[in-house]
Structure formats: C-alpha cells, structure tokens
C-alpha cells in the first residue's frame, strides 16, 4: 500500500520550516549508508533529503531492496538533523518501494563518471548532480528569456518547423519527405518530382525562424521566436548540434545600433536572472569546474571562476568594433605574425574562424565583443547593404570560451536592393514571393538577431561540450534516445 500522506518536494521541505510534521517524499536513492541513512533525490533541487532508518524496526527484506537507483516513497517525521551536511532529515516510519534497481547492473554508481560515458546513458544522466543542475538551469534560462520579452511587450511568434525556404541560404537542411526512398517519382528530366510529395513541393526542417519572424514584426512591431532549428552541417565540434534551439527577436523600427543594444541587454538579463534564481546549482557547477581546472597546467587555467565570470559579463559593457577594425587587430596580432593561426589573416574579406574570434575576446579585449559591418560576401542575402556597397549591417556577439553566441543584422527593407541581392547570391526568388511582398506593401526598417540557446546555457553552466547542455543531443552519427 502506498502511504496516504501528500507528497512533498524536497526543495519545499528544505525551504519551509515544517519540522515536527509528518511528511512524505518520493524519489530515487543516491546512496544508502550503514543500513541507516538513505540519501533521496527527487530532482526538485540539487540537495538530497536524508531519511534515517531504524533497521531494527524495518523489515529486513525491504531494507535489502534499498539500493542506489531504486525509487522510493518515504513517510516520516521531519526533524532537525544532528548530523553534518543537512539541517533537516526524515525519521522514516514507513517505506514503499516503487521500483527496484539491481545494484550490480545500474550504470550510475555513486562516483564520478566521465561525460563521454554519461552521453552513452543519456536516458539516466539526468539523475546525476551535474545534469540535474544543468537541466534546472536550462529551464530557468528559458523561463527568463520569455519573461524578458514579455516584460518588454514582445509577442511570442511560433514559426514553422517544416519549411520550403532556406533562410540562411547555406543549404544545410534536412529534407522532409514522404516519397518512396527507393523509387521516388521522377519528372521528364529524370529528377525526383517533389510536386508529388506530401506538401506538393520540396520541404525541409527549418534552419531559422527569422523570415517568418520578420513577417510578424511588420505587423506586431516586436516579436520573438523560440523553437528548435536544424542544421545538417557536418561539424563535430564542442559547439555544434544538428538540432538546437534558437531565440530570434525581430523588431520593426530598430536599426543596427538598437539591435546591438537589445542583444547586450538581453544576454546580461538572462545571466542575471540565472544568478538570482539558480545559485545552488551554479555554486555546484562552479566547484565542479574548479576541481577540473586543478588538473590542468597553470597557463591553461581560467582567471575567473564560473560565478565571477558571469558577474563580470553583467557588470561590463561589451566591446563594439567593425569587422574592418577587427581584421586590422588580427593582422597585426602576435599569433598571426608568428603564423600561429591555422587560418592566417592576410586580407580584408576573409570569414573569421573561431580561433580569430576567440583571440579577440579572450586575449585582446578580455570581454564579450560585438563585431559589426561585415563584408557582404560572407553574410546572408537579407542583411541591409551599407552605403559603401561592400559591407552589410550585420552583427555577431562573441563570448569567451564559446565564440559566436549571437548572429543578427538590420534587414534589407528596400525592395529593389533585396531583389538584386537575391539574384546576386543565386537564391530561387520564386519561393520567396511572400518575403518580398512585405517590401512592396508598407516596408519598414527593421532588425533582429538569433541567440543559440545551447551556447548560452553552455556559457552559463561552464560545460565544455554543447552535447552536455541539451537532454538528448543530435549530432552527426548520433540520434539515440
Ligand atoms: O548566426 P546564425 O546562423 O543566424 C541565424 O540563423 C539568423 N537567422 C539569426 C537572426 O538574425 N534571426 O545562428 C544564430 C546563432 C549562432 O550565433 C549560434 O549561437 C547558434 O545560433 N548556432 C548554433 N548552435 C548550436 N549548434 C549549431 N550548429 C549552431 N549554428 C548556429
Ligand atoms: Mg552566424
């Protein structure tokens, strides 16, 4: 029989003074020491609740089933704890076992596991302290993002996930099709006939909700999207996922400067919000990272710990400079002169690699950097052409340890210029008739940007690999769980 007492979350028991009352908790056993102390965790917070068992009063066969990983319901009196490590504990009166766990086979032992190993058991890793902390912070970051925009009068716009257009024009899309993979219908030219497909045309998973967000901004003024995006780029790095979440605000009547101001205010707000709401988890992750740092050689250790780093970001203005200024700094930099960069910086117009971005942020300015006015040849078709006819009103926010965290721009609102740019870069104009239409009917100056959600969570949690800040990562060769 299950105990009748209403279940309490451990987080609530630790924050309200209820000692002397009978309570019930439910959760998973982390450890069971000396046949006496159960550490139970229900994920509501980092802390476990200690339940003290009087083994003389408990059924021995039941006690034997209390093992790491088992799921229990424990009823008893909440009492002040005399032991070290917790203020309160539960004096167990009755224990119900929902789910046994074979201690020999349970992959999560009460010890440190490598992140690589934990990725292989992603179905169980939320039960570890580190992933519990990361997932709670991930939630708080998402909530803080909605709060930021809601408080500013932005409307949440749901952009489609299945789309016929390639917003970024980079051709890195996952196809969505119902056609027979072995014998697809073909047209006269012998090519796959997508007019016979489910949507009557070729469709893909979206790489960005921006184009639709622009339609929303040109009606509701300020909107944002927050949804999954997909990129079939074969990048096996610690900062790339094939499926990631993006937040894309889009604002009518904003120029590039307004856009940069909002981006800076936005990321600072999210970090402050997390500091205010997730201190326990942040402290845990900070300690974890510090322990890890100790195993590195002195010159590779970071100067600030995680919490100090977060505080530093919120307290200092970001550095803003043009792409051209950045190229000059990079050209004359020590690593460039000593040929230490894998991609040497020799001429204006090159695309910046992450080694260049990280040099600017981590070595040169030692703070977040916003680069703007990039060469048009390395940026997307929708960015507003500057008067020099060479650069576009683009901006990227670069973060220490991460590199690019935000990409955005003022949009090309002039019909003729936009049409010309679409032709120049060789995108099919036909599929974008609706996008061009907004430039024919009441066009307006507008701007927006995209924040990579996982890169933001990665920065806030200090996790080294982006695969460890999303519950179930999708990367080349990996779609388990
Ligand atoms: O710079 P990106 O490609 O910009 C856009 O998609 C624009 N449509 C945004 C806009 O203006 N509305 O991507 C935006 C951000 C990047 O700065 C990066 O943080 C993240 O999305 N990102 C990725 N995150 C994880 N894995 C990947 N493969 C990513 N690609 C981009
Ligand atoms: Mg970008």
Short mmCIF file of C-alpha atoms and ligand atoms in Angstrom, two decimals:
data_model
loop_
_atom_site.label_atom_id
_atom_site.label_comp_id
_atom_site.label_asym_id
_atom_site.label_seq_id
_atom_site.Cartn_x
_atom_site.Cartn_y
_atom_site.Cartn_z
CA UNK A 1 0.00 0.00 0.00
CA UNK A 2 1.13 3.49 -0.77
CA UNK A 3 1.31 5.97 2.11
CA UNK A 4 -1.57 8.43 2.11
CA UNK A 5 0.32 11.50 3.27
CA UNK A 6 0.53 14.09 0.49
CA UNK A 7 3.89 14.05 -1.22
CA UNK A 8 6.23 16.99 -0.64
CA UNK A 9 9.01 18.08 -2.97
CA UNK A 10 12.39 18.06 -1.26
CA UNK A 11 13.02 21.64 -2.38
CA UNK A 12 9.93 22.80 -0.50
CA UNK A 13 10.80 20.87 2.65
CA UNK A 14 14.24 22.47 2.70
CA UNK A 15 12.90 25.99 2.33
CA UNK A 16 9.91 25.89 4.67
CA UNK A 17 10.14 25.16 8.37
CA UNK A 18 7.96 22.16 8.90
CA UNK A 19 9.94 20.20 11.46
CA UNK A 20 7.70 18.19 13.73
CA UNK A 21 5.24 17.38 10.97
CA UNK A 22 4.72 14.08 9.20
CA UNK A 23 5.73 14.31 5.56
CA UNK A 24 6.09 12.07 2.55
CA UNK A 25 8.82 12.28 -0.08
CA UNK A 26 9.29 10.32 -3.27
CA UNK A 27 12.41 10.00 -5.32
CA UNK A 28 15.46 7.96 -6.27
CA UNK A 29 18.09 6.59 -3.90
CA UNK A 30 21.50 8.13 -4.34
CA UNK A 31 23.18 6.23 -1.51
CA UNK A 32 22.25 4.04 1.42
CA UNK A 33 24.88 4.10 4.17
CA UNK A 34 25.32 1.87 7.21
CA UNK A 35 21.88 0.31 6.74
CA UNK A 36 20.67 3.57 8.27
CA UNK A 37 20.97 6.72 6.10
CA UNK A 38 19.14 6.99 2.80
CA UNK A 39 20.04 9.94 0.57
CA UNK A 40 16.98 10.50 -1.61
CA UNK A 41 16.86 12.89 -4.55
CA UNK A 42 13.70 13.90 -6.41
CA UNK A 43 15.28 16.37 -8.85
CA UNK A 44 13.41 19.36 -7.44
CA UNK A 45 16.76 20.71 -6.31
CA UNK A 46 20.39 19.73 -6.01
CA UNK A 47 20.14 18.63 -2.39
CA UNK A 48 19.20 15.16 -1.29
CA UNK A 49 16.93 14.56 1.68
CA UNK A 50 18.38 12.27 4.29
CA UNK A 51 15.99 9.69 5.67
CA UNK A 52 17.06 7.88 8.81
CA UNK A 53 16.00 4.25 9.12
CA UNK A 54 15.72 2.33 12.35
CA UNK A 55 16.81 -1.01 10.91
CA UNK A 56 15.57 -2.91 13.93
CA UNK A 57 12.04 -1.78 13.21
CA UNK A 58 12.15 -2.31 9.45
CA UNK A 59 11.58 -5.50 7.55
CA UNK A 60 14.96 -6.89 6.54
CA UNK A 61 13.87 -7.98 3.07
CA UNK A 62 12.69 -4.43 2.42
CA UNK A 63 15.96 -2.94 3.64
CA UNK A 64 17.87 -5.14 1.23
CA UNK A 65 15.95 -3.64 -1.68
CA UNK A 66 17.01 -0.08 -0.84
CA UNK A 67 19.85 0.30 -3.33
CA UNK A 68 21.30 3.11 -5.42
CA UNK A 69 18.83 3.95 -8.20
CA UNK A 70 15.73 2.43 -6.59
CA UNK A 71 12.59 4.57 -6.46
CA UNK A 72 11.09 5.02 -3.00
CA UNK A 73 8.28 6.69 -1.17
CA UNK A 74 9.25 7.54 2.40
CA UNK A 75 6.92 8.76 5.13
CA UNK A 76 8.11 10.04 8.47
CA UNK A 77 8.64 12.97 10.79
CA UNK A 78 10.64 15.92 9.56
CA UNK A 79 13.20 16.65 12.27
CA UNK A 80 16.21 18.82 12.83
CA UNK A 81 19.31 16.90 11.85
CA UNK A 82 22.18 16.46 14.26
CA UNK A 83 24.49 15.17 11.57
CA UNK A 84 26.70 17.27 9.34
CA UNK A 85 25.58 18.24 5.84
CA UNK A 86 21.88 18.89 6.29
CA UNK A 87 19.62 20.99 8.52
CA UNK A 88 16.67 18.63 8.44
CA UNK A 89 16.10 14.94 7.90
CA UNK A 90 13.22 12.50 7.92
CA UNK A 91 12.87 9.90 10.63
CA UNK A 92 11.45 7.17 8.44
CA UNK A 93 8.30 5.43 9.64
CA UNK A 94 7.30 3.61 6.50
CA UNK A 95 8.97 2.96 3.19
CA UNK A 96 7.29 1.88 -0.01
CA UNK A 97 9.36 0.70 -2.96
CA UNK A 98 8.00 1.73 -6.36
CA UNK A 99 10.90 0.42 -8.39
CA UNK A 100 13.81 -1.82 -7.50
CA UNK A 101 17.17 -1.28 -9.11
CA UNK A 102 19.71 -4.04 -9.49
CA UNK A 103 22.81 -2.53 -7.88
CA UNK A 104 25.07 -4.79 -9.92
CA UNK A 105 23.65 -3.61 -13.22
CA UNK A 106 22.71 0.04 -12.51
CA UNK A 107 25.15 2.07 -14.63
CA UNK A 108 25.15 5.09 -12.33
CA UNK A 109 27.32 4.30 -9.37
CA UNK A 110 27.82 6.87 -6.62
CA UNK A 111 31.13 8.08 -8.07
CA UNK A 112 32.38 10.44 -10.77
CA UNK A 113 31.63 9.29 -14.30
CA UNK A 114 33.13 10.84 -17.43
CA UNK A 115 30.84 12.99 -19.59
CA UNK A 116 31.61 10.73 -22.54
CA UNK A 117 30.29 7.75 -20.63
CA UNK A 118 27.26 9.69 -19.43
CA UNK A 119 26.37 10.59 -23.04
CA UNK A 120 26.04 6.86 -23.70
CA UNK A 121 23.50 6.63 -20.89
CA UNK A 122 21.69 9.88 -21.62
CA UNK A 123 18.47 8.21 -20.50
CA UNK A 124 19.83 8.07 -16.94
CA UNK A 125 22.20 11.01 -16.74
CA UNK A 126 19.51 13.47 -15.56
CA UNK A 127 19.81 11.60 -12.26
CA UNK A 128 23.34 12.89 -11.67
CA UNK A 129 24.06 16.09 -9.77
CA UNK A 130 25.69 17.75 -12.75
CA UNK A 131 22.91 17.04 -15.22
CA UNK A 132 20.22 17.83 -12.69
CA UNK A 133 21.88 21.23 -12.21
CA UNK A 134 22.28 21.80 -15.96
CA UNK A 135 18.65 20.88 -16.70
CA UNK A 136 17.27 23.09 -13.94
CA UNK A 137 19.40 25.99 -15.17
CA UNK A 138 18.34 25.29 -18.75
CA UNK A 139 14.74 25.63 -17.60
CA UNK A 140 15.43 28.88 -15.74
CA UNK A 141 17.21 30.35 -18.76
CA UNK A 142 14.23 29.51 -20.99
CA UNK A 143 11.81 31.00 -18.48
CA UNK A 144 13.96 34.12 -18.07
CA UNK A 145 14.00 34.59 -21.84
CA UNK A 146 10.22 34.52 -22.06
CA UNK A 147 10.00 36.89 -19.11
CA UNK A 148 12.46 39.34 -20.64
CA UNK A 149 10.48 39.63 -23.86
CA UNK A 150 7.08 39.55 -22.24
CA UNK A 151 8.04 42.40 -19.90
CA UNK A 152 9.18 44.41 -22.93
CA UNK A 153 5.93 43.91 -24.84
CA UNK A 154 7.29 41.43 -27.39
CA UNK A 155 4.94 38.73 -28.69
CA UNK A 156 5.99 35.09 -28.94
CA UNK A 157 5.57 34.04 -32.57
CA UNK A 158 5.56 30.37 -33.48
CA UNK A 159 7.47 30.00 -36.71
CA UNK A 160 7.02 26.77 -38.68
CA UNK A 161 9.38 23.85 -38.31
CA UNK A 162 8.69 22.44 -41.77
CA UNK A 163 9.57 24.97 -44.43
CA UNK A 164 10.18 25.34 -48.14
CA UNK A 165 12.82 28.06 -47.80
CA UNK A 166 16.46 28.13 -46.73
CA UNK A 167 16.60 31.25 -44.57
CA UNK A 168 20.36 31.25 -44.25
CA UNK A 169 20.97 30.22 -47.86
CA UNK A 170 23.68 27.84 -46.73
CA UNK A 171 21.99 24.68 -48.00
CA UNK A 172 22.49 22.74 -44.78
CA UNK A 173 18.97 21.40 -44.46
CA UNK A 174 17.37 18.12 -43.51
CA UNK A 175 14.81 17.09 -46.10
CA UNK A 176 11.26 16.25 -45.03
CA UNK A 177 9.72 13.82 -47.46
CA UNK A 178 7.14 11.07 -47.76
CA UNK A 179 8.35 9.92 -51.17
CA UNK A 180 9.42 6.32 -51.63
CA UNK A 181 13.18 6.39 -50.93
CA UNK A 182 13.90 3.54 -53.35
CA UNK A 183 11.67 4.51 -56.29
CA UNK A 184 10.74 8.18 -55.99
CA UNK A 185 8.57 9.64 -58.76
CA UNK A 186 10.70 11.37 -61.40
CA UNK A 187 9.99 14.21 -63.84
CA UNK A 188 10.84 14.35 -67.55
CA UNK A 189 14.42 15.27 -66.70
CA UNK A 190 14.76 12.18 -64.55
CA UNK A 191 14.90 14.17 -61.33
CA UNK A 192 12.89 13.48 -58.19
CA UNK A 193 9.45 15.01 -58.66
CA UNK A 194 8.71 16.76 -55.40
CA UNK A 195 5.37 18.02 -56.71
CA UNK A 196 4.18 14.51 -55.90
CA UNK A 197 5.45 14.81 -52.31
CA UNK A 198 3.24 15.41 -49.24
CA UNK A 199 3.33 19.21 -49.45
CA UNK A 200 3.45 19.35 -53.25
CA UNK A 201 6.94 20.80 -53.10
CA UNK A 202 10.39 20.21 -51.67
CA UNK A 203 10.41 20.82 -47.91
CA UNK A 204 12.98 20.80 -45.13
CA UNK A 205 13.35 21.28 -41.41
CA UNK A 206 13.91 24.95 -40.70
CA UNK A 207 17.39 26.36 -40.09
CA UNK A 208 15.92 29.57 -38.66
CA UNK A 209 12.54 31.15 -37.95
CA UNK A 210 13.78 34.57 -38.95
CA UNK A 211 11.99 35.11 -42.25
CA UNK A 212 8.64 34.36 -40.61
CA UNK A 213 9.60 36.47 -37.59
CA UNK A 214 10.10 39.38 -39.98
CA UNK A 215 6.54 38.95 -41.24
CA UNK A 216 5.38 39.10 -37.63
CA UNK A 217 7.45 42.20 -36.80
CA UNK A 218 5.97 44.03 -39.78
CA UNK A 219 2.58 43.69 -38.12
CA UNK A 220 3.08 43.35 -34.35
CA UNK A 221 6.23 45.54 -34.15
CA UNK A 222 8.18 43.40 -31.68
CA UNK A 223 8.11 39.61 -31.81
CA UNK A 224 10.40 36.72 -30.96
CA UNK A 225 10.55 33.06 -31.84
CA UNK A 226 11.89 30.35 -29.56
CA UNK A 227 12.00 26.96 -31.19
CA UNK A 228 14.09 24.10 -32.48
CA UNK A 229 16.23 24.62 -35.56
CA UNK A 230 18.12 22.06 -37.59
CA UNK A 231 21.39 22.15 -39.46
CA UNK A 232 22.86 19.33 -41.47
CA UNK A 233 26.38 20.72 -41.25
CA UNK A 234 28.95 18.06 -40.60
CA UNK A 235 30.57 19.89 -37.69
CA UNK A 236 31.79 17.58 -34.97
CA UNK A 237 32.75 20.30 -32.51
CA UNK A 238 32.01 21.09 -28.88
CA UNK A 239 29.78 23.98 -30.02
CA UNK A 240 27.67 22.46 -32.81
CA UNK A 241 24.47 20.45 -32.70
CA UNK A 242 22.40 19.23 -35.65
CA UNK A 243 19.27 20.09 -33.63
CA UNK A 244 19.43 23.14 -31.40
CA UNK A 245 17.11 25.79 -30.07
CA UNK A 246 17.21 29.39 -31.18
CA UNK A 247 15.64 32.58 -29.90
CA UNK A 248 15.05 35.11 -32.65
CA UNK A 249 13.69 38.54 -31.74
CA UNK A 250 12.68 40.75 -34.66
CA UNK A 251 11.87 44.43 -34.20
CA UNK A 252 10.29 46.98 -36.52
CA UNK A 253 11.93 50.43 -36.50
CA UNK A 254 15.20 49.19 -34.96
CA UNK A 255 18.46 50.00 -36.68
CA UNK A 256 21.71 48.09 -36.19
CA UNK A 257 22.64 50.09 -33.08
CA UNK A 258 19.27 49.48 -31.45
CA UNK A 259 19.74 45.81 -32.33
CA UNK A 260 23.15 45.63 -30.63
CA UNK A 261 21.80 47.45 -27.57
CA UNK A 262 18.97 44.94 -27.23
CA UNK A 263 21.28 41.95 -27.73
CA UNK A 264 23.62 43.15 -24.99
CA UNK A 265 20.79 43.96 -22.58
CA UNK A 266 19.21 40.59 -23.34
CA UNK A 267 22.17 38.35 -22.60
CA UNK A 268 23.04 40.34 -19.48
CA UNK A 269 19.47 39.95 -18.26
CA UNK A 270 19.47 36.18 -18.81
CA UNK A 271 22.72 35.81 -16.88
CA UNK A 272 21.46 37.98 -14.00
CA UNK A 273 18.19 36.08 -13.95
CA UNK A 274 20.06 32.79 -13.62
CA UNK A 275 22.31 34.15 -10.88
CA UNK A 276 19.24 35.29 -8.96
CA UNK A 277 17.32 32.04 -9.38
CA UNK A 278 19.82 29.19 -9.60
CA UNK A 279 22.52 29.97 -7.06
CA UNK A 280 22.74 26.46 -5.56
CA UNK A 281 23.17 24.82 -8.93
CA UNK A 282 25.62 27.49 -10.10
CA UNK A 283 27.71 27.06 -6.97
CA UNK A 284 27.80 23.32 -7.53
CA UNK A 285 28.90 23.74 -11.15
CA UNK A 286 31.47 26.34 -10.16
CA UNK A 287 33.01 23.96 -7.65
CA UNK A 288 32.95 21.16 -10.20
CA UNK A 289 34.72 23.33 -12.77
CA UNK A 290 37.29 24.43 -10.20
CA UNK A 291 38.15 20.83 -9.40
CA UNK A 292 38.54 20.14 -13.09
CA UNK A 293 40.78 23.20 -13.53
CA UNK A 294 43.17 21.85 -10.92
CA UNK A 295 44.10 19.02 -13.26
CA UNK A 296 45.12 21.49 -15.99
CA UNK A 297 48.54 23.14 -16.32
CA UNK A 298 48.69 26.61 -14.74
CA UNK A 299 48.74 28.59 -18.02
CA UNK A 300 45.54 26.92 -19.23
CA UNK A 301 43.51 27.69 -16.14
CA UNK A 302 40.95 30.46 -16.40
CA UNK A 303 41.49 33.60 -14.40
CA UNK A 304 37.98 33.73 -13.01
CA UNK A 305 35.71 31.01 -11.69
CA UNK A 306 32.29 30.44 -13.23
CA UNK A 307 30.22 32.67 -10.95
CA UNK A 308 32.76 35.51 -11.09
CA UNK A 309 32.84 35.21 -14.87
CA UNK A 310 29.06 35.54 -15.03
CA UNK A 311 29.13 38.55 -12.73
CA UNK A 312 31.87 40.12 -14.83
CA UNK A 313 29.78 39.81 -18.01
CA UNK A 314 26.77 41.56 -16.48
CA UNK A 315 28.87 44.36 -14.99
CA UNK A 316 30.92 45.48 -18.01
CA UNK A 317 29.99 46.94 -21.39
CA UNK A 318 30.74 44.75 -24.39
CA UNK A 319 33.39 45.93 -26.83
CA UNK A 320 31.95 47.03 -30.18
CA UNK A 321 34.03 47.34 -33.31
CA UNK A 322 33.67 46.88 -37.05
CA UNK A 323 34.83 43.83 -38.94
CA UNK A 324 37.42 46.06 -40.64
CA UNK A 325 38.86 47.18 -37.30
CA UNK A 326 38.93 43.57 -36.14
CA UNK A 327 40.82 42.47 -39.25
CA UNK A 328 43.44 45.13 -38.60
CA UNK A 329 43.90 43.97 -34.99
CA UNK A 330 44.14 40.35 -36.11
CA UNK A 331 46.54 41.10 -38.96
CA UNK A 332 48.97 42.77 -36.57
CA UNK A 333 48.47 40.30 -33.75
CA UNK A 334 51.30 38.18 -32.37
CA UNK A 335 49.78 34.79 -33.28
CA UNK A 336 49.21 35.98 -36.84
CA UNK A 337 52.74 37.31 -37.26
CA UNK A 338 54.15 34.14 -35.75
CA UNK A 339 51.88 32.09 -38.04
CA UNK A 340 50.18 30.50 -35.06
CA UNK A 341 46.69 30.76 -36.57
CA UNK A 342 45.58 27.76 -38.57
CA UNK A 343 43.91 30.26 -40.93
CA UNK A 344 46.27 33.23 -41.39
CA UNK A 345 44.67 36.68 -41.54
CA UNK A 346 46.08 38.42 -44.56
CA UNK A 347 43.31 40.17 -46.42
CA UNK A 348 40.07 42.02 -45.87
CA UNK A 349 37.07 39.88 -46.75
CA UNK A 350 38.00 36.56 -45.18
CA UNK A 351 35.47 34.82 -42.98
CA UNK A 352 36.53 34.87 -39.33
CA UNK A 353 37.32 31.48 -37.83
CA UNK A 354 36.63 30.64 -34.23
CA UNK A 355 40.37 30.91 -33.43
CA UNK A 356 40.22 34.57 -34.56
CA UNK A 357 37.05 35.29 -32.63
CA UNK A 358 38.48 33.73 -29.51
CA UNK A 359 41.71 35.69 -29.83
CA UNK A 360 39.75 38.95 -29.92
CA UNK A 361 37.55 38.02 -26.98
CA UNK A 362 39.89 36.06 -24.72
CA UNK A 363 43.29 37.59 -25.41
CA UNK A 364 42.84 41.06 -26.87
CA UNK A 365 39.77 42.61 -25.23
CA UNK A 366 39.17 40.07 -22.45
CA UNK A 367 35.42 40.62 -22.58
CA UNK A 368 32.48 39.98 -24.91
CA UNK A 369 32.84 41.62 -28.30
CA UNK A 370 30.24 42.72 -30.83
CA UNK A 371 31.58 42.83 -34.37
CA UNK A 372 29.53 44.66 -37.00
CA UNK A 373 29.55 45.75 -40.65
CA UNK A 374 30.83 42.55 -42.22
CA UNK A 375 31.70 42.07 -45.91
CA UNK A 376 28.51 41.25 -47.81
CA UNK A 377 30.18 38.28 -49.49
CA UNK A 378 30.35 36.29 -46.23
CA UNK A 379 26.88 37.09 -44.90
CA UNK A 380 23.28 36.16 -45.75
CA UNK A 381 21.22 37.81 -48.50
CA UNK A 382 18.73 39.50 -46.18
CA UNK A 383 21.22 41.79 -44.42
CA UNK A 384 20.97 45.50 -45.19
CA UNK A 385 23.56 46.75 -47.66
CA UNK A 386 25.64 49.66 -46.33
CA UNK A 387 26.35 52.77 -48.41
CA UNK A 388 29.88 51.58 -49.20
CA UNK A 389 28.26 48.77 -51.24
CA UNK A 390 30.85 46.40 -49.73
CA UNK A 391 29.58 45.71 -46.24
CA UNK A 392 26.24 44.81 -44.69
CA UNK A 393 24.71 45.89 -41.36
CA UNK A 394 25.46 42.57 -39.70
CA UNK A 395 26.49 41.97 -36.11
CA UNK A 396 27.87 38.97 -34.22
CA UNK A 397 28.19 38.77 -30.44
CA UNK A 398 31.28 36.81 -29.43
CA UNK A 399 31.70 35.24 -25.98
CA UNK A 400 34.72 33.90 -24.14
CA UNK A 401 35.06 30.13 -24.42
CA UNK A 402 32.15 29.97 -26.84
CA UNK A 403 32.89 32.22 -29.79
CA UNK A 404 29.78 33.34 -31.69
CA UNK A 405 26.74 33.25 -29.42
CA UNK A 406 24.50 35.65 -31.38
CA UNK A 407 24.25 36.48 -35.07
CA UNK A 408 21.99 39.23 -36.36
CA UNK A 409 21.55 42.22 -38.62
CA UNK A 410 19.47 45.11 -39.78
CA UNK A 411 17.36 43.71 -42.62
CA UNK A 412 17.28 44.89 -46.20
CA UNK A 413 13.93 46.66 -46.38
CA UNK A 414 14.39 48.19 -49.87
CA UNK A 415 12.58 46.08 -52.44
CA UNK A 416 14.96 46.70 -55.34
CA UNK A 417 18.12 46.16 -53.33
CA UNK A 418 16.75 42.97 -51.77
CA UNK A 419 15.73 41.61 -55.16
CA UNK A 420 19.17 42.35 -56.55
CA UNK A 421 20.88 40.64 -53.59
CA UNK A 422 18.71 37.54 -54.00
CA UNK A 423 19.77 37.35 -57.64
CA UNK A 424 23.43 38.03 -56.82
CA UNK A 425 23.69 35.18 -54.35
CA UNK A 426 21.66 32.90 -56.61
CA UNK A 427 18.68 32.06 -54.41
CA UNK A 428 15.45 30.97 -56.03
CA UNK A 429 13.33 34.12 -55.95
CA UNK A 430 10.07 32.34 -56.69
CA UNK A 431 9.87 30.64 -53.30
CA UNK A 432 10.38 33.97 -51.52
CA UNK A 433 7.48 35.89 -53.09
CA UNK A 434 5.83 36.35 -49.69
CA UNK A 435 9.04 37.71 -48.14
CA UNK A 436 9.48 40.17 -51.00
CA UNK A 437 5.83 41.17 -50.70
CA UNK A 438 6.45 42.74 -47.28
CA UNK A 439 8.91 45.08 -49.03
CA UNK A 440 6.21 46.05 -51.50
CA UNK A 441 3.44 46.71 -49.00
CA UNK A 442 4.39 49.06 -46.21
CA UNK A 443 8.01 48.12 -45.81
CA UNK A 444 9.80 49.39 -42.72
CA UNK A 445 13.33 49.48 -41.35
CA UNK A 446 13.74 46.52 -39.02
CA UNK A 447 16.34 44.38 -37.31
CA UNK A 448 16.75 41.17 -35.38
CA UNK A 449 19.12 38.53 -34.18
CA UNK A 450 19.37 34.88 -33.21
CA UNK A 451 20.74 33.58 -29.93
CA UNK A 452 21.89 29.96 -29.84
CA UNK A 453 20.10 28.68 -26.75
CA UNK A 454 22.51 25.82 -26.02
CA UNK A 455 25.55 28.04 -26.46
CA UNK A 456 24.05 30.40 -23.89
CA UNK A 457 23.34 27.52 -21.49
CA UNK A 458 26.86 26.26 -22.13
CA UNK A 459 28.32 29.60 -21.16
CA UNK A 460 26.19 29.90 -18.02
CA UNK A 461 26.86 26.37 -16.80
CA UNK A 462 30.52 26.34 -17.83
CA UNK A 463 30.06 22.98 -19.53
CA UNK A 464 32.82 22.27 -22.02
CA UNK A 465 30.71 20.40 -24.57
CA UNK A 466 27.39 21.54 -26.03
CA UNK A 467 26.19 17.89 -26.01
CA UNK A 468 26.04 18.14 -22.24
CA UNK A 469 23.57 21.02 -22.03
CA UNK A 470 20.72 19.51 -24.08
CA UNK A 471 18.88 16.45 -22.76
CA UNK A 472 19.27 14.34 -25.89
CA UNK A 473 21.87 15.69 -28.32
CA UNK A 474 21.62 15.21 -32.08
CA UNK A 475 25.00 15.22 -33.82
CA UNK A 476 26.41 13.54 -36.94
CA UNK A 477 26.06 9.80 -36.41
CA UNK A 478 24.08 10.12 -33.21
CA UNK A 479 20.31 10.17 -32.73
CA UNK A 480 19.92 7.69 -29.88
CA UNK A 481 17.23 8.18 -27.25
O1 LIG B 1 24.32 33.06 -36.95
P1 LIG B 1 23.12 32.21 -37.26
O2 LIG B 1 23.25 31.23 -38.35
O3 LIG B 1 21.95 33.24 -37.53
C1 LIG B 1 20.70 32.96 -37.97
O4 LIG B 1 20.24 31.87 -38.12
C2 LIG B 1 19.87 34.21 -38.15
N1 LIG B 1 18.67 33.84 -38.93
C3 LIG B 1 19.51 34.79 -36.82
C4 LIG B 1 18.67 36.03 -36.91
O5 LIG B 1 19.18 37.06 -37.30
N2 LIG B 1 17.40 35.95 -36.56
O6 LIG B 1 22.67 31.44 -35.94
C5 LIG B 1 22.36 32.15 -34.76
C6 LIG B 1 23.02 31.53 -33.57
C7 LIG B 1 24.53 31.48 -33.63
O7 LIG B 1 25.11 32.70 -33.25
C8 LIG B 1 24.84 30.36 -32.66
O8 LIG B 1 24.80 30.83 -31.32
C9 LIG B 1 23.67 29.42 -32.86
O9 LIG B 1 22.64 30.17 -33.45
N3 LIG B 1 24.03 28.30 -33.73
C10 LIG B 1 24.23 27.03 -33.30
N4 LIG B 1 24.16 26.49 -32.07
C11 LIG B 1 24.41 25.16 -31.95
N5 LIG B 1 24.69 24.35 -32.99
C12 LIG B 1 24.76 24.86 -34.25
N6 LIG B 1 25.02 24.04 -35.27
C13 LIG B 1 24.53 26.26 -34.44
N7 LIG B 1 24.50 27.07 -35.52
C14 LIG B 1 24.21 28.29 -35.06
MG1 LIG B 2 26.24 33.37 -37.60
#
